[in-house]
PDB file of C-alpha atoms in Angstrom:
ATOM      1  CA  MET A 373     136.100 113.831  48.020  1.00  0.00           C
ATOM      2  CA  GLU A 374     132.852 113.761  46.078  1.00  0.00           C
ATOM      3  CA  GLU A 375     131.467 116.871  44.460  1.00  0.00           C
ATOM      4  CA  LYS A 376     127.902 115.655  44.914  1.00  0.00           C
ATOM      5  CA  PHE A 377     128.211 116.331  48.635  1.00  0.00           C
ATOM      6  CA  MET A 378     129.419 119.891  48.064  1.00  0.00           C
ATOM      7  CA  ARG A 379     126.537 120.361  45.644  1.00  0.00           C
ATOM      8  CA  GLU A 380     124.184 119.261  48.435  1.00  0.00           C
ATOM      9  CA  ALA A 381     125.872 121.766  50.797  1.00  0.00           C
ATOM     10  CA  LEU A 382     125.346 124.451  48.130  1.00  0.00           C
ATOM     11  CA  ARG A 383     121.662 123.511  47.895  1.00  0.00           C
ATOM     12  CA  LEU A 384     121.412 124.055  51.664  1.00  0.00           C
ATOM     13  CA  ALA A 385     123.242 127.392  51.338  1.00  0.00           C
ATOM     14  CA  ARG A 386     120.557 128.481  48.857  1.00  0.00           C
ATOM     15  CA  LYS A 387     117.887 127.551  51.415  1.00  0.00           C
ATOM     16  CA  ALA A 388     119.603 129.860  53.904  1.00  0.00           C
ATOM     17  CA  LYS A 389     119.701 132.614  51.282  1.00  0.00           C
ATOM     18  CA  ALA A 390     115.980 132.239  50.586  1.00  0.00           C
ATOM     19  CA  MET A 391     115.422 132.995  54.285  1.00  0.00           C
ATOM     20  CA  GLY A 392     117.578 136.108  54.169  1.00  0.00           C
ATOM     21  CA  GLU A 393     120.496 134.404  55.943  1.00  0.00           C
ATOM     22  CA  VAL A 394     124.153 134.519  54.928  1.00  0.00           C
ATOM     23  CA  PRO A 395     124.172 131.543  52.518  1.00  0.00           C
ATOM     24  CA  ILE A 396     126.276 128.787  54.051  1.00  0.00           C
ATOM     25  CA  GLY A 397     125.447 125.077  53.993  1.00  0.00           C
ATOM     26  CA  ALA A 398     127.034 121.898  55.350  1.00  0.00           C
ATOM     27  CA  VAL A 399     126.596 118.131  55.264  1.00  0.00           C
ATOM     28  CA  VAL A 400     128.137 115.392  57.402  1.00  0.00           C
ATOM     29  CA  VAL A 401     128.878 112.185  55.495  1.00  0.00           C
ATOM     30  CA  VAL A 402     129.578 108.710  56.894  1.00  0.00           C
ATOM     31  CA  GLY A 403     130.241 105.721  54.658  1.00  0.00           C
ATOM     32  CA  GLY A 404     129.180 107.641  51.562  1.00  0.00           C
ATOM     33  CA  LYS A 405     125.828 108.677  53.054  1.00  0.00           C
ATOM     34  CA  VAL A 406     124.647 112.069  54.303  1.00  0.00           C
ATOM     35  CA  VAL A 407     123.849 111.679  58.023  1.00  0.00           C
ATOM     36  CA  GLY A 408     123.384 115.359  58.892  1.00  0.00           C
ATOM     37  CA  ARG A 409     122.435 118.521  57.008  1.00  0.00           C
ATOM     38  CA  GLY A 410     122.552 122.128  58.163  1.00  0.00           C
ATOM     39  CA  TYR A 411     122.419 125.701  56.984  1.00  0.00           C
ATOM     40  CA  ASN A 412     123.039 129.016  58.641  1.00  0.00           C
ATOM     41  CA  LEU A 413     120.068 130.260  60.676  1.00  0.00           C
ATOM     42  CA  ARG A 414     121.722 132.786  62.947  1.00  0.00           C
ATOM     43  CA  THR A 415     119.382 135.689  62.213  1.00  0.00           C
ATOM     44  CA  LYS A 416     116.136 133.752  62.080  1.00  0.00           C
ATOM     45  CA  LEU A 417     116.864 131.925  65.339  1.00  0.00           C
ATOM     46  CA  GLN A 418     118.811 134.850  66.869  1.00  0.00           C
ATOM     47  CA  MET A 419     121.304 132.247  68.032  1.00  0.00           C
ATOM     48  CA  ALA A 420     125.051 132.857  67.887  1.00  0.00           C
ATOM     49  CA  THR A 421     125.768 129.143  67.547  1.00  0.00           C
ATOM     50  CA  ALA A 422     123.336 128.403  64.682  1.00  0.00           C
ATOM     51  CA  HIS A 423     126.018 127.983  62.004  1.00  0.00           C
ATOM     52  CA  ALA A 424     125.579 125.464  59.185  1.00  0.00           C
ATOM     53  CA  GLU A 425     128.279 123.097  60.506  1.00  0.00           C
ATOM     54  CA  MET A 426     126.924 123.073  64.075  1.00  0.00           C
ATOM     55  CA  ARG A 427     123.445 122.196  62.881  1.00  0.00           C
ATOM     56  CA  ALA A 428     124.768 119.466  60.567  1.00  0.00           C
ATOM     57  CA  ILE A 429     126.917 117.996  63.372  1.00  0.00           C
ATOM     58  CA  ASP A 430     124.025 118.054  65.876  1.00  0.00           C
ATOM     59  CA  ARG A 431     121.803 116.286  63.359  1.00  0.00           C
ATOM     60  CA  ALA A 432     124.489 113.688  62.611  1.00  0.00           C
ATOM     61  CA  CYS A 433     124.946 112.981  66.344  1.00  0.00           C
ATOM     62  CA  LYS A 434     121.180 112.552  66.716  1.00  0.00           C
ATOM     63  CA  ALA A 435     120.941 110.288  63.671  1.00  0.00           C
ATOM     64  CA  LEU A 436     123.795 108.054  64.831  1.00  0.00           C
ATOM     65  CA  HIS A 437     123.004 108.323  68.581  1.00  0.00           C
ATOM     66  CA  SER A 438     126.646 109.154  69.194  1.00  0.00           C
ATOM     67  CA  TRP A 439     128.718 112.224  70.012  1.00  0.00           C
ATOM     68  CA  ARG A 440     131.663 110.512  68.293  1.00  0.00           C
ATOM     69  CA  LEU A 441     131.442 110.758  64.517  1.00  0.00           C
ATOM     70  CA  GLU A 442     134.590 108.807  63.768  1.00  0.00           C
ATOM     71  CA  GLY A 443     135.125 108.124  60.099  1.00  0.00           C
ATOM     72  CA  ALA A 444     132.930 111.112  59.231  1.00  0.00           C
ATOM     73  CA  GLU A 445     133.594 113.830  56.685  1.00  0.00           C
ATOM     74  CA  ILE A 446     132.071 117.295  56.608  1.00  0.00           C
ATOM     75  CA  TYR A 447     131.463 119.340  53.467  1.00  0.00           C
ATOM     76  CA  VAL A 448     130.863 123.050  54.009  1.00  0.00           C
ATOM     77  CA  THR A 449     130.561 125.883  51.507  1.00  0.00           C
ATOM     78  CA  LEU A 450     132.717 128.322  53.541  1.00  0.00           C
ATOM     79  CA  GLU A 451     135.865 127.730  55.598  1.00  0.00           C
ATOM     80  CA  PRO A 452     134.731 126.952  59.161  1.00  0.00           C
ATOM     81  CA  CYS A 453     135.087 129.569  61.908  1.00  0.00           C
ATOM     82  CA  PRO A 454     137.002 128.570  65.068  1.00  0.00           C
ATOM     83  CA  MET A 455     133.781 127.543  66.869  1.00  0.00           C
ATOM     84  CA  CYS A 456     132.834 125.178  64.051  1.00  0.00           C
ATOM     85  CA  MET A 457     136.357 123.802  63.652  1.00  0.00           C
ATOM     86  CA  GLY A 458     136.373 123.186  67.410  1.00  0.00           C
ATOM     87  CA  ALA A 459     133.056 121.329  67.096  1.00  0.00           C
ATOM     88  CA  ILE A 460     134.443 119.274  64.184  1.00  0.00           C
ATOM     89  CA  LEU A 461     137.364 118.195  66.392  1.00  0.00           C
ATOM     90  CA  ASN A 462     135.111 117.595  69.422  1.00  0.00           C
ATOM     91  CA  ALA A 463     132.986 115.291  67.242  1.00  0.00           C
ATOM     92  CA  ARG A 464     136.158 113.500  66.056  1.00  0.00           C
ATOM     93  CA  ILE A 465     135.344 114.167  62.397  1.00  0.00           C
ATOM     94  CA  ASP A 466     138.296 113.065  60.257  1.00  0.00           C
ATOM     95  CA  ARG A 467     138.062 115.183  57.131  1.00  0.00           C
ATOM     96  CA  VAL A 468     136.899 118.675  56.263  1.00  0.00           C
ATOM     97  CA  TYR A 469     136.194 119.841  52.707  1.00  0.00           C
ATOM     98  CA  PHE A 470     135.320 123.489  52.339  1.00  0.00           C
ATOM     99  CA  GLY A 471     134.581 125.710  49.341  1.00  0.00           C
ATOM    100  CA  ALA A 472     135.260 129.434  49.746  1.00  0.00           C
ATOM    101  CA  TYR A 473     138.164 130.700  51.827  1.00  0.00           C
ATOM    102  CA  GLU A 474     137.440 132.901  54.843  1.00  0.00           C
ATOM    103  CA  GLN A 475     140.411 135.236  55.043  1.00  0.00           C
ATOM    104  CA  LYS A 476     139.991 136.371  58.643  1.00  0.00           C
ATOM    105  CA  GLY A 477     139.937 133.116  60.570  1.00  0.00           C
ATOM    106  CA  ARG A 478     142.185 131.234  58.200  1.00  0.00           C
ATOM    107  CA  SER A 479     145.421 130.728  60.116  1.00  0.00           C
ATOM    108  CA  LEU A 480     143.651 129.976  63.401  1.00  0.00           C
ATOM    109  CA  THR A 481     141.268 127.492  61.828  1.00  0.00           C
ATOM    110  CA  SER A 482     144.164 125.589  60.279  1.00  0.00           C
ATOM    111  CA  ALA A 483     146.120 125.773  63.536  1.00  0.00           C
ATOM    112  CA  LEU A 484     143.167 124.241  65.375  1.00  0.00           C
ATOM    113  CA  ALA A 485     142.710 121.415  62.868  1.00  0.00           C
ATOM    114  CA  GLY A 486     146.338 120.349  63.145  1.00  0.00           C
ATOM    115  CA  ALA A 487     146.956 121.060  66.826  1.00  0.00           C
ATOM    116  CA  ASN A 488     146.227 117.522  67.981  1.00  0.00           C
ATOM    117  CA  LEU A 489     143.962 118.632  70.782  1.00  0.00           C
ATOM    118  CA  LEU A 490     141.993 115.640  72.094  1.00  0.00           C
ATOM    119  CA  ASN A 491     144.503 113.338  70.372  1.00  0.00           C
ATOM    120  CA  HIS A 492     142.627 114.025  67.182  1.00  0.00           C
ATOM    121  CA  THR A 493     143.473 115.995  64.077  1.00  0.00           C
ATOM    122  CA  ALA A 494     141.327 116.641  61.031  1.00  0.00           C
ATOM    123  CA  GLU A 495     142.585 116.749  57.469  1.00  0.00           C
ATOM    124  CA  VAL A 496     141.392 119.935  55.795  1.00  0.00           C
ATOM    125  CA  THR A 497     140.990 120.562  52.060  1.00  0.00           C
ATOM    126  CA  GLY A 498     139.932 124.025  50.945  1.00  0.00           C
ATOM    127  CA  GLY A 499     138.781 125.391  47.595  1.00  0.00           C
ATOM    128  CA  VAL A 500     136.370 122.581  46.665  1.00  0.00           C
ATOM    129  CA  MET A 501     133.997 124.038  44.035  1.00  0.00           C
ATOM    130  CA  GLU A 502     135.380 127.351  45.204  1.00  0.00           C
ATOM    131  CA  ARG A 503     133.862 129.460  42.407  1.00  0.00           C
ATOM    132  CA  GLU A 504     130.253 128.373  43.106  1.00  0.00           C
ATOM    133  CA  CYS A 505     130.729 128.596  46.877  1.00  0.00           C
ATOM    134  CA  SER A 506     132.222 132.100  46.643  1.00  0.00           C
ATOM    135  CA  GLU A 507     129.725 133.395  44.113  1.00  0.00           C
ATOM    136  CA  ILE A 508     126.667 132.690  46.218  1.00  0.00           C
ATOM    137  CA  LEU A 509     128.240 134.645  49.117  1.00  0.00           C
ATOM    138  CA  THR A 510     129.427 137.542  46.938  1.00  0.00           C
ATOM    139  CA  ALA A 511     125.999 137.842  45.318  1.00  0.00           C
ATOM    140  CA  PHE A 512     124.283 137.804  48.729  1.00  0.00           C
ATOM    141  CA  PHE A 513     126.444 140.612  50.126  1.00  0.00           C
ATOM    142  CA  SER A 514     126.220 142.714  46.976  1.00  0.00           C
ATOM    143  CA  GLU A 515     122.379 142.387  46.967  1.00  0.00           C
ATOM    144  CA  MET A 516     122.350 143.311  50.663  1.00  0.00           C
ATOM    145  CA  ARG A 517     124.426 146.431  50.020  1.00  0.00           C
ATOM    146  CA  GLU A 518     122.129 147.362  47.124  1.00  0.00           C
ATOM    147  CA  ARG A 519     119.042 147.009  49.353  1.00  0.00           C
ATOM    148  CA  GLU A 520     120.652 149.109  52.089  1.00  0.00           C
ATOM    149  CA  LYS A 521     121.643 151.785  49.578  1.00  0.00           C
ATOM    150  CA  LYS A 522     118.071 151.996  48.244  1.00  0.00           C
ATOM    151  CA  LYS A 523     116.766 152.172  51.817  1.00  0.00           C
ATOM    152  CA  ARG A 524     119.107 155.059  52.617  1.00  0.00           C
ATOM    153  CA  GLU A 525     118.112 156.865  49.426  1.00  0.00           C
ATOM    154  CA  GLY A 526     114.436 156.312  50.250  1.00  0.00           C
ATOM    155  CA  ASN A 527     114.986 157.668  53.761  1.00  0.00           C
ATOM    156  CA  SER A 528     116.768 160.789  52.544  1.00  0.00           C
ATOM    157  CA  GLU A 529     113.953 161.492  50.042  1.00  0.00           C
ATOM    158  CA  THR A 530     111.370 161.520  52.812  1.00  0.00           C
ATOM    159  CA  VAL A 531     113.410 163.932  54.964  1.00  0.00           C
TER     160      VAL A 531
ATOM    161  CA  MET B 286     134.053 139.594  88.804  1.00  0.00           C
ATOM    162  CA  GLU B 287     131.645 138.204  91.387  1.00  0.00           C
ATOM    163  CA  GLU B 288     132.234 134.903  93.119  1.00  0.00           C
ATOM    164  CA  LYS B 289     128.503 134.274  93.437  1.00  0.00           C
ATOM    165  CA  PHE B 290     128.333 133.633  89.695  1.00  0.00           C
ATOM    166  CA  MET B 291     131.170 131.104  89.823  1.00  0.00           C
ATOM    167  CA  ARG B 292     129.386 129.442  92.756  1.00  0.00           C
ATOM    168  CA  GLU B 293     126.291 129.184  90.544  1.00  0.00           C
ATOM    169  CA  ALA B 294     128.435 127.646  87.772  1.00  0.00           C
ATOM    170  CA  LEU B 295     129.774 125.156  90.355  1.00  0.00           C
ATOM    171  CA  ARG B 296     126.202 124.282  91.377  1.00  0.00           C
ATOM    172  CA  LEU B 297     125.489 123.492  87.721  1.00  0.00           C
ATOM    173  CA  ALA B 298     128.687 121.425  87.491  1.00  0.00           C
ATOM    174  CA  ARG B 299     127.394 119.326  90.402  1.00  0.00           C
ATOM    175  CA  LYS B 300     124.132 118.767  88.499  1.00  0.00           C
ATOM    176  CA  ALA B 301     126.204 117.421  85.590  1.00  0.00           C
ATOM    177  CA  LYS B 302     128.112 115.169  88.008  1.00  0.00           C
ATOM    178  CA  ALA B 303     124.871 113.790  89.453  1.00  0.00           C
ATOM    179  CA  MET B 304     123.988 112.659  85.925  1.00  0.00           C
ATOM    180  CA  GLY B 305     127.340 110.947  85.428  1.00  0.00           C
ATOM    181  CA  GLU B 306     128.679 113.715  83.198  1.00  0.00           C
ATOM    182  CA  VAL B 307     132.096 115.379  83.442  1.00  0.00           C
ATOM    183  CA  PRO B 308     131.204 118.133  85.952  1.00  0.00           C
ATOM    184  CA  ILE B 309     131.403 121.475  84.145  1.00  0.00           C
ATOM    185  CA  GLY B 310     128.970 124.368  84.583  1.00  0.00           C
ATOM    186  CA  ALA B 311     128.582 127.838  83.084  1.00  0.00           C
ATOM    187  CA  VAL B 312     126.455 130.953  83.455  1.00  0.00           C
ATOM    188  CA  VAL B 313     126.060 133.986  81.182  1.00  0.00           C
ATOM    189  CA  VAL B 314     125.583 137.255  83.071  1.00  0.00           C
ATOM    190  CA  VAL B 315     124.276 140.579  81.729  1.00  0.00           C
ATOM    191  CA  GLY B 316     123.889 143.638  83.940  1.00  0.00           C
ATOM    192  CA  GLY B 317     124.503 141.630  87.089  1.00  0.00           C
ATOM    193  CA  LYS B 318     121.817 139.050  86.254  1.00  0.00           C
ATOM    194  CA  VAL B 319     122.121 135.438  85.098  1.00  0.00           C
ATOM    195  CA  VAL B 320     120.508 135.224  81.648  1.00  0.00           C
ATOM    196  CA  GLY B 321     121.658 131.703  80.687  1.00  0.00           C
ATOM    197  CA  ARG B 322     122.688 128.575  82.570  1.00  0.00           C
ATOM    198  CA  GLY B 323     124.248 125.394  81.228  1.00  0.00           C
ATOM    199  CA  TYR B 324     126.041 122.227  82.228  1.00  0.00           C
ATOM    200  CA  ASN B 325     127.794 119.529  80.305  1.00  0.00           C
ATOM    201  CA  LEU B 326     125.408 116.921  78.877  1.00  0.00           C
ATOM    202  CA  ARG B 327     127.546 115.372  76.176  1.00  0.00           C
ATOM    203  CA  THR B 328     127.060 111.743  77.228  1.00  0.00           C
ATOM    204  CA  LYS B 329     123.368 111.934  78.123  1.00  0.00           C
ATOM    205  CA  LEU B 330     122.486 113.715  74.886  1.00  0.00           C
ATOM    206  CA  GLN B 331     125.212 111.976  72.829  1.00  0.00           C
ATOM    207  CA  MET B 332     125.909 115.372  71.319  1.00  0.00           C
ATOM    208  CA  ALA B 333     129.453 116.600  70.664  1.00  0.00           C
ATOM    209  CA  THR B 334     128.403 120.236  71.047  1.00  0.00           C
ATOM    210  CA  ALA B 335     126.540 119.890  74.374  1.00  0.00           C
ATOM    211  CA  HIS B 336     129.193 121.652  76.471  1.00  0.00           C
ATOM    212  CA  ALA B 337     128.207 123.812  79.452  1.00  0.00           C
ATOM    213  CA  GLU B 338     129.146 127.098  77.732  1.00  0.00           C
ATOM    214  CA  MET B 339     127.255 126.291  74.515  1.00  0.00           C
ATOM    215  CA  ARG B 340     124.092 125.505  76.442  1.00  0.00           C
ATOM    216  CA  ALA B 341     124.417 128.645  78.580  1.00  0.00           C
ATOM    217  CA  ILE B 342     125.010 130.811  75.464  1.00  0.00           C
ATOM    218  CA  ASP B 343     122.048 129.267  73.610  1.00  0.00           C
ATOM    219  CA  ARG B 344     119.813 129.921  76.599  1.00  0.00           C
ATOM    220  CA  ALA B 345     121.061 133.510  76.927  1.00  0.00           C
ATOM    221  CA  CYS B 346     120.363 134.153  73.213  1.00  0.00           C
ATOM    222  CA  LYS B 347     116.860 132.744  73.654  1.00  0.00           C
ATOM    223  CA  ALA B 348     116.191 134.791  76.798  1.00  0.00           C
ATOM    224  CA  LEU B 349     117.368 138.040  75.189  1.00  0.00           C
ATOM    225  CA  HIS B 350     116.053 137.243  71.667  1.00  0.00           C
ATOM    226  CA  SER B 351     119.438 138.193  70.282  1.00  0.00           C
ATOM    227  CA  TRP B 352     122.494 136.421  68.907  1.00  0.00           C
ATOM    228  CA  ARG B 353     124.590 139.382  70.071  1.00  0.00           C
ATOM    229  CA  LEU B 354     125.284 139.251  73.796  1.00  0.00           C
ATOM    230  CA  GLU B 355     127.238 142.484  73.990  1.00  0.00           C
ATOM    231  CA  GLY B 356     128.108 143.542  77.516  1.00  0.00           C
ATOM    232  CA  ALA B 357     127.814 139.911  78.640  1.00  0.00           C
ATOM    233  CA  GLU B 358     130.173 137.951  80.864  1.00  0.00           C
ATOM    234  CA  ILE B 359     130.491 134.188  81.059  1.00  0.00           C
ATOM    235  CA  TYR B 360     131.561 132.262  84.154  1.00  0.00           C
ATOM    236  CA  VAL B 361     132.671 128.684  83.553  1.00  0.00           C
ATOM    237  CA  THR B 362     134.260 126.180  85.919  1.00  0.00           C
ATOM    238  CA  LEU B 363     136.838 124.929  83.370  1.00  0.00           C
ATOM    239  CA  GLU B 364     138.854 126.816  80.742  1.00  0.00           C
ATOM    240  CA  PRO B 365     136.784 126.780  77.529  1.00  0.00           C
ATOM    241  CA  CYS B 366     137.751 124.498  74.642  1.00  0.00           C
ATOM    242  CA  PRO B 367     138.296 126.127  71.221  1.00  0.00           C
ATOM    243  CA  MET B 368     134.675 125.429  70.161  1.00  0.00           C
ATOM    244  CA  CYS B 369     133.322 127.200  73.228  1.00  0.00           C
ATOM    245  CA  MET B 370     135.791 130.087  72.978  1.00  0.00           C
ATOM    246  CA  GLY B 371     134.755 130.451  69.332  1.00  0.00           C
ATOM    247  CA  ALA B 372     131.100 130.553  70.401  1.00  0.00           C
ATOM    248  CA  ILE B 373     131.919 133.164  73.074  1.00  0.00           C
ATOM    249  CA  LEU B 374     133.470 135.364  70.375  1.00  0.00           C
ATOM    250  CA  ASN B 375     130.646 134.694  67.901  1.00  0.00           C
ATOM    251  CA  ALA B 376     128.170 135.843  70.588  1.00  0.00           C
ATOM    252  CA  ARG B 377     130.305 138.985  71.187  1.00  0.00           C
ATOM    253  CA  ILE B 378     130.662 138.179  74.897  1.00  0.00           C
ATOM    254  CA  ASP B 379     133.128 140.664  76.452  1.00  0.00           C
ATOM    255  CA  ARG B 380     134.551 138.834  79.442  1.00  0.00           C
ATOM    256  CA  VAL B 381     135.361 135.249  80.350  1.00  0.00           C
ATOM    257  CA  TYR B 382     136.013 134.080  83.914  1.00  0.00           C
ATOM    258  CA  PHE B 383     137.059 130.465  84.258  1.00  0.00           C
ATOM    259  CA  GLY B 384     138.056 128.325  87.217  1.00  0.00           C
ATOM    260  CA  ALA B 385     140.316 125.343  86.511  1.00  0.00           C
ATOM    261  CA  TYR B 386     142.985 125.480  83.807  1.00  0.00           C
ATOM    262  CA  GLU B 387     142.786 123.044  80.892  1.00  0.00           C
ATOM    263  CA  GLN B 388     146.392 122.387  79.988  1.00  0.00           C
ATOM    264  CA  LYS B 389     145.821 121.001  76.487  1.00  0.00           C
ATOM    265  CA  GLY B 390     143.863 123.734  74.788  1.00  0.00           C
ATOM    266  CA  ARG B 391     145.370 126.597  76.748  1.00  0.00           C
ATOM    267  CA  SER B 392     147.548 128.422  74.237  1.00  0.00           C
ATOM    268  CA  LEU B 393     145.007 128.083  71.416  1.00  0.00           C
ATOM    269  CA  THR B 394     142.111 129.242  73.572  1.00  0.00           C
ATOM    270  CA  SER B 395     144.036 132.356  74.590  1.00  0.00           C
ATOM    271  CA  ALA B 396     145.130 132.948  71.000  1.00  0.00           C
ATOM    272  CA  LEU B 397     141.499 132.810  69.883  1.00  0.00           C
ATOM    273  CA  ALA B 398     140.294 135.210  72.564  1.00  0.00           C
ATOM    274  CA  GLY B 399     142.850 137.838  71.621  1.00  0.00           C
ATOM    275  CA  ALA B 400     142.963 137.320  67.862  1.00  0.00           C
ATOM    276  CA  ASN B 401     140.437 140.043  67.063  1.00  0.00           C
ATOM    277  CA  LEU B 402     138.457 137.858  64.716  1.00  0.00           C
ATOM    278  CA  LEU B 403     135.106 139.516  64.007  1.00  0.00           C
ATOM    279  CA  ASN B 404     136.521 142.820  65.284  1.00  0.00           C
ATOM    280  CA  HIS B 405     135.878 141.487  68.756  1.00  0.00           C
ATOM    281  CA  THR B 406     138.173 140.299  71.510  1.00  0.00           C
ATOM    282  CA  ALA B 407     137.238 138.879  74.900  1.00  0.00           C
ATOM    283  CA  GLU B 408     139.103 139.553  78.110  1.00  0.00           C
ATOM    284  CA  VAL B 409     139.908 136.270  79.822  1.00  0.00           C
ATOM    285  CA  THR B 410     140.628 135.723  83.529  1.00  0.00           C
ATOM    286  CA  GLY B 411     141.560 132.221  84.665  1.00  0.00           C
ATOM    287  CA  GLY B 412     141.894 130.670  88.111  1.00  0.00           C
ATOM    288  CA  VAL B 413     138.675 132.060  89.641  1.00  0.00           C
ATOM    289  CA  MET B 414     137.853 129.799  92.621  1.00  0.00           C
ATOM    290  CA  GLU B 415     140.370 127.459  91.040  1.00  0.00           C
ATOM    291  CA  ARG B 416     140.611 125.041  93.973  1.00  0.00           C
ATOM    292  CA  GLU B 417     136.857 124.267  94.075  1.00  0.00           C
ATOM    293  CA  CYS B 418     136.601 124.106  90.287  1.00  0.00           C
ATOM    294  CA  SER B 419     139.576 121.733  90.012  1.00  0.00           C
ATOM    295  CA  GLU B 420     138.550 119.537  92.946  1.00  0.00           C
ATOM    296  CA  ILE B 421     135.159 118.617  91.537  1.00  0.00           C
ATOM    297  CA  LEU B 422     136.852 117.486  88.289  1.00  0.00           C
ATOM    298  CA  THR B 423     139.673 115.611  90.033  1.00  0.00           C
ATOM    299  CA  ALA B 424     137.174 113.825  92.303  1.00  0.00           C
ATOM    300  CA  PHE B 425     135.003 112.873  89.314  1.00  0.00           C
ATOM    301  CA  PHE B 426     137.879 111.323  87.381  1.00  0.00           C
ATOM    302  CA  SER B 427     139.307 109.527  90.405  1.00  0.00           C
ATOM    303  CA  GLU B 428     135.857 108.034  91.216  1.00  0.00           C
ATOM    304  CA  MET B 429     135.516 107.017  87.571  1.00  0.00           C
ATOM    305  CA  ARG B 430     138.890 105.248  87.619  1.00  0.00           C
ATOM    306  CA  GLU B 431     137.902 103.525  90.884  1.00  0.00           C
ATOM    307  CA  ARG B 432     134.640 102.280  89.359  1.00  0.00           C
ATOM    308  CA  GLU B 433     136.448 101.013  86.276  1.00  0.00           C
ATOM    309  CA  LYS B 434     139.055  99.246  88.420  1.00  0.00           C
ATOM    310  CA  LYS B 435     136.328  97.507  90.446  1.00  0.00           C
ATOM    311  CA  LYS B 436     134.557  96.543  87.239  1.00  0.00           C
ATOM    312  CA  ARG B 437     137.755  95.006  85.851  1.00  0.00           C
ATOM    313  CA  GLU B 438     138.377  93.135  89.124  1.00  0.00           C
ATOM    314  CA  GLY B 439     134.763  91.940  89.091  1.00  0.00           C
ATOM    315  CA  ASN B 440     135.162  90.726  85.551  1.00  0.00           C
ATOM    316  CA  SER B 441     138.391  88.855  86.270  1.00  0.00           C
ATOM    317  CA  GLU B 442     136.774  87.159  89.322  1.00  0.00           C
ATOM    318  CA  THR B 443     133.976  85.771  87.165  1.00  0.00           C
ATOM    319  CA  VAL B 444     136.432  84.379  84.578  1.00  0.00           C
TER     320      VAL B 444
END
């Protein structure tokens, strides 16, 4: 585990934030090199599958001309949802490092990683640079609520 | 449930087969109309995420300019893997009809569909046109084994 890769994922999360997206970033690493980067673009692309991990995995597959990313690691700022954990297993990625914990999907995501579907399991480590990874999400949602509150107040003034 | 949509998914599975891919097809339906079609292209694209359902969902999101496919149904010839079931939930698709059963992922896929992640569950019906959906897969794998056997025999003859 190298913090520099989580820092790179955090940089990508900030790019998402700058575009008004929920700030989540991910990088795929093979042999100590980043081979795929991604950040959440669900709203901008209006695409349910445009999560940070999916975009990083697609880019890694393209870069390596292979759907099998054996020996790969993925660093992601938030615990992967079931879709993304499924994609991680489909791509035969060996290790997952994530930052903030996602309470809702937690047990299922772990169950998936260890279920030995496809004769492949992934080792998952959570809480990497957890404070930074959580803070960027908390700040995003609190700013969003603040904006919505102001909007509502503005609306009620014009009534 | 309408068989014509599973027949359309089977037509797409045959397109995959013609390209040497594991024959799986999917369609997303909204209001009785197909809004997204997809078939497996994992080998051709060398992309771990290029499953039939993912491609059909991406196309449906593009067609409707929305990551939320509420009121949508998906028809797929094989039981979705966890990645695809995760994507179905992320896209807020309401109903899943699949043909052949996938023994390996079965319990996890069902667990995902009913887990009420994202305050959304999907109703899943398996075994739709099961015979046709299974046969195309069985035939594909048996032809593949036959080709590999011949290849091995050819190789040993030239030794």
